Amino acid sequence: MGRYARVMIMFLLRALIFLVSAAVGLLVADLVLPGFTVDWRNPGGFVLAIVIFAVLQSVLAPWLARVAQRNAPAFLGGIGIVSTFVALLVTAIIPNAGLTIGQPWWTWIVAPMIVWVVTAIATFLLPALFLKKKVQERRS
């Protein structure tokens, strides 16, 4: 397998891991937060919500980090939560995206924290699961 093929496979695996971790984060928030609703009647909407959220999160986090580094370095630690909030906000306002965030008001504060933490943990643990399977496949 050539270098280009390996690079593309790694890129696709990272994208898949990020999409799965975004789905896990949204699912956990749906389970534990009142007012955070994933529309299960429309599976396409949920997939759209995952893709929109994941793409926005992957674009916003580095951009906001650069802006904060130039203008307000003290805010660098909170960039993940801020980019998660913005990604959730945009996803929630897109019609038919399968995600609604409503009342109580504090859902808007707690949801980004939950989604950010769960997504970070899933992004850390999922590669280990994929690698474990790959190692087991090569051993057998």
Short mmCIF file of C-alpha atoms in Angstrom, two decimals:
data_model
loop_
_atom_site.label_atom_id
_atom_site.label_comp_id
_atom_site.label_asym_id
_atom_site.label_seq_id
_atom_site.Cartn_x
_atom_site.Cartn_y
_atom_site.Cartn_z
CA MET A 1 0.00 0.00 0.00
CA GLY A 2 1.38 3.39 -0.97
CA ARG A 3 1.95 6.39 1.26
CA TYR A 4 -0.98 8.29 -0.23
CA ALA A 5 -3.36 5.38 0.45
CA ARG A 6 -2.17 5.13 4.08
CA VAL A 7 -2.63 8.88 4.56
CA MET A 8 -6.16 8.71 3.11
CA ILE A 9 -7.07 5.71 5.28
CA MET A 10 -5.82 7.52 8.39
CA PHE A 11 -7.77 10.64 7.41
CA LEU A 12 -10.95 8.62 6.91
CA LEU A 13 -10.46 6.76 10.19
CA ARG A 14 -9.98 10.05 12.06
CA ALA A 15 -13.09 11.49 10.41
CA LEU A 16 -15.08 8.36 11.31
CA ILE A 17 -13.85 8.50 14.90
CA PHE A 18 -14.79 12.17 15.15
CA LEU A 19 -18.26 11.52 13.70
CA VAL A 20 -18.86 8.60 16.09
CA SER A 21 -17.62 10.64 19.06
CA ALA A 22 -19.95 13.51 18.05
CA ALA A 23 -22.85 11.05 17.86
CA VAL A 24 -22.01 9.69 21.32
CA GLY A 25 -21.83 13.22 22.74
CA LEU A 26 -25.20 14.17 21.27
CA LEU A 27 -26.77 10.89 22.44
CA VAL A 28 -25.56 11.35 26.02
CA ALA A 29 -26.85 14.91 26.10
CA ASP A 30 -30.20 13.68 24.75
CA LEU A 31 -30.38 11.06 27.50
CA VAL A 32 -29.46 13.27 30.47
CA LEU A 33 -30.69 16.77 29.64
CA PRO A 34 -34.27 17.97 29.62
CA GLY A 35 -34.78 20.30 26.69
CA PHE A 36 -32.04 18.67 24.59
CA THR A 37 -33.88 16.57 22.05
CA VAL A 38 -32.72 14.41 19.20
CA ASP A 39 -35.54 13.67 16.77
CA TRP A 40 -35.51 9.87 16.59
CA ARG A 41 -38.47 9.77 14.20
CA ASN A 42 -36.21 11.14 11.50
CA PRO A 43 -32.93 9.15 11.36
CA GLY A 44 -31.74 11.28 8.46
CA GLY A 45 -32.13 14.35 10.66
CA PHE A 46 -29.97 12.79 13.36
CA VAL A 47 -27.27 11.91 10.83
CA LEU A 48 -27.49 15.46 9.49
CA ALA A 49 -27.15 16.83 13.03
CA ILE A 50 -24.06 14.68 13.63
CA VAL A 51 -22.41 15.74 10.38
CA ILE A 52 -23.22 19.44 10.81
CA PHE A 53 -22.07 19.43 14.42
CA ALA A 54 -18.85 17.51 13.67
CA VAL A 55 -17.89 19.66 10.69
CA LEU A 56 -18.61 22.90 12.56
CA GLN A 57 -16.72 21.70 15.60
CA SER A 58 -13.68 20.69 13.55
CA VAL A 59 -13.63 24.06 11.75
CA LEU A 60 -14.53 26.33 14.67
CA ALA A 61 -12.13 24.95 17.30
CA PRO A 62 -8.88 25.74 15.42
CA TRP A 63 -10.22 29.06 14.14
CA LEU A 64 -11.36 30.21 17.59
CA ALA A 65 -8.03 29.05 19.06
CA ARG A 66 -6.11 31.24 16.59
CA VAL A 67 -8.36 34.22 17.31
CA ALA A 68 -8.01 33.76 21.07
CA GLN A 69 -4.24 33.25 20.85
CA ARG A 70 -3.87 36.56 19.01
CA ASN A 71 -6.40 38.59 20.99
CA ALA A 72 -7.08 36.95 24.36
CA PRO A 73 -4.68 34.12 25.27
CA ALA A 74 -6.37 33.64 28.65
CA PHE A 75 -9.40 32.19 26.83
CA LEU A 76 -7.48 29.38 25.10
CA GLY A 77 -8.54 26.82 27.72
CA GLY A 78 -12.24 27.36 27.04
CA ILE A 79 -12.10 27.19 23.25
CA GLY A 80 -13.41 23.61 23.12
CA ILE A 81 -16.54 24.47 25.08
CA VAL A 82 -17.11 27.71 23.15
CA SER A 83 -16.75 25.97 19.78
CA THR A 84 -19.07 23.19 21.01
CA PHE A 85 -21.66 25.81 22.04
CA VAL A 86 -21.49 27.55 18.65
CA ALA A 87 -21.67 24.23 16.77
CA LEU A 88 -24.72 23.17 18.83
CA LEU A 89 -26.37 26.56 18.31
CA VAL A 90 -25.94 26.45 14.53
CA THR A 91 -27.03 22.80 14.36
CA ALA A 92 -30.12 23.54 16.45
CA ILE A 93 -31.26 26.45 14.25
CA ILE A 94 -30.92 24.52 10.96
CA PRO A 95 -34.36 23.21 9.98
CA ASN A 96 -34.71 19.41 9.84
CA ALA A 97 -31.30 18.87 11.44
CA GLY A 98 -32.86 16.59 14.05
CA LEU A 99 -31.65 18.55 17.08
CA THR A 100 -33.65 20.85 19.33
CA ILE A 101 -32.41 22.69 22.40
CA GLY A 102 -35.08 24.42 24.44
CA GLN A 103 -36.24 24.87 28.00
CA PRO A 104 -35.05 24.94 30.73
CA TRP A 105 -32.66 27.82 29.96
CA TRP A 106 -29.71 26.16 31.66
CA THR A 107 -29.75 23.40 29.02
CA TRP A 108 -27.91 25.88 26.79
CA ILE A 109 -25.15 26.11 29.40
CA VAL A 110 -24.89 22.45 30.42
CA ALA A 111 -25.30 20.88 26.95
CA PRO A 112 -22.01 22.19 25.53
CA MET A 113 -20.15 20.99 28.62
CA ILE A 114 -21.65 17.49 28.44
CA VAL A 115 -21.19 17.15 24.68
CA TRP A 116 -17.63 18.51 24.87
CA VAL A 117 -16.56 16.15 27.68
CA VAL A 118 -18.22 13.06 26.18
CA THR A 119 -16.87 13.83 22.71
CA ALA A 120 -13.35 14.32 24.11
CA ILE A 121 -13.50 11.03 26.03
CA ALA A 122 -14.92 9.17 23.03
CA THR A 123 -12.28 10.66 20.72
CA PHE A 124 -9.62 9.42 23.14
CA LEU A 125 -11.07 5.91 23.65
CA LEU A 126 -12.37 5.03 20.17
CA PRO A 127 -8.93 4.81 18.50
CA ALA A 128 -7.87 2.32 21.17
CA LEU A 129 -10.87 0.15 20.29
CA PHE A 130 -10.05 0.31 16.57
CA LEU A 131 -6.38 -0.45 17.22
CA LYS A 132 -7.28 -3.35 19.51
CA LYS A 133 -9.36 -4.93 16.74
CA LYS A 134 -6.58 -4.34 14.21
CA VAL A 135 -3.97 -5.96 16.48
CA GLN A 136 -6.26 -8.95 17.11
CA GLU A 137 -6.85 -9.33 13.34
CA ARG A 138 -3.11 -9.35 12.63
CA ARG A 139 -2.42 -11.87 15.41
CA SER A 140 -4.97 -14.34 14.07
#
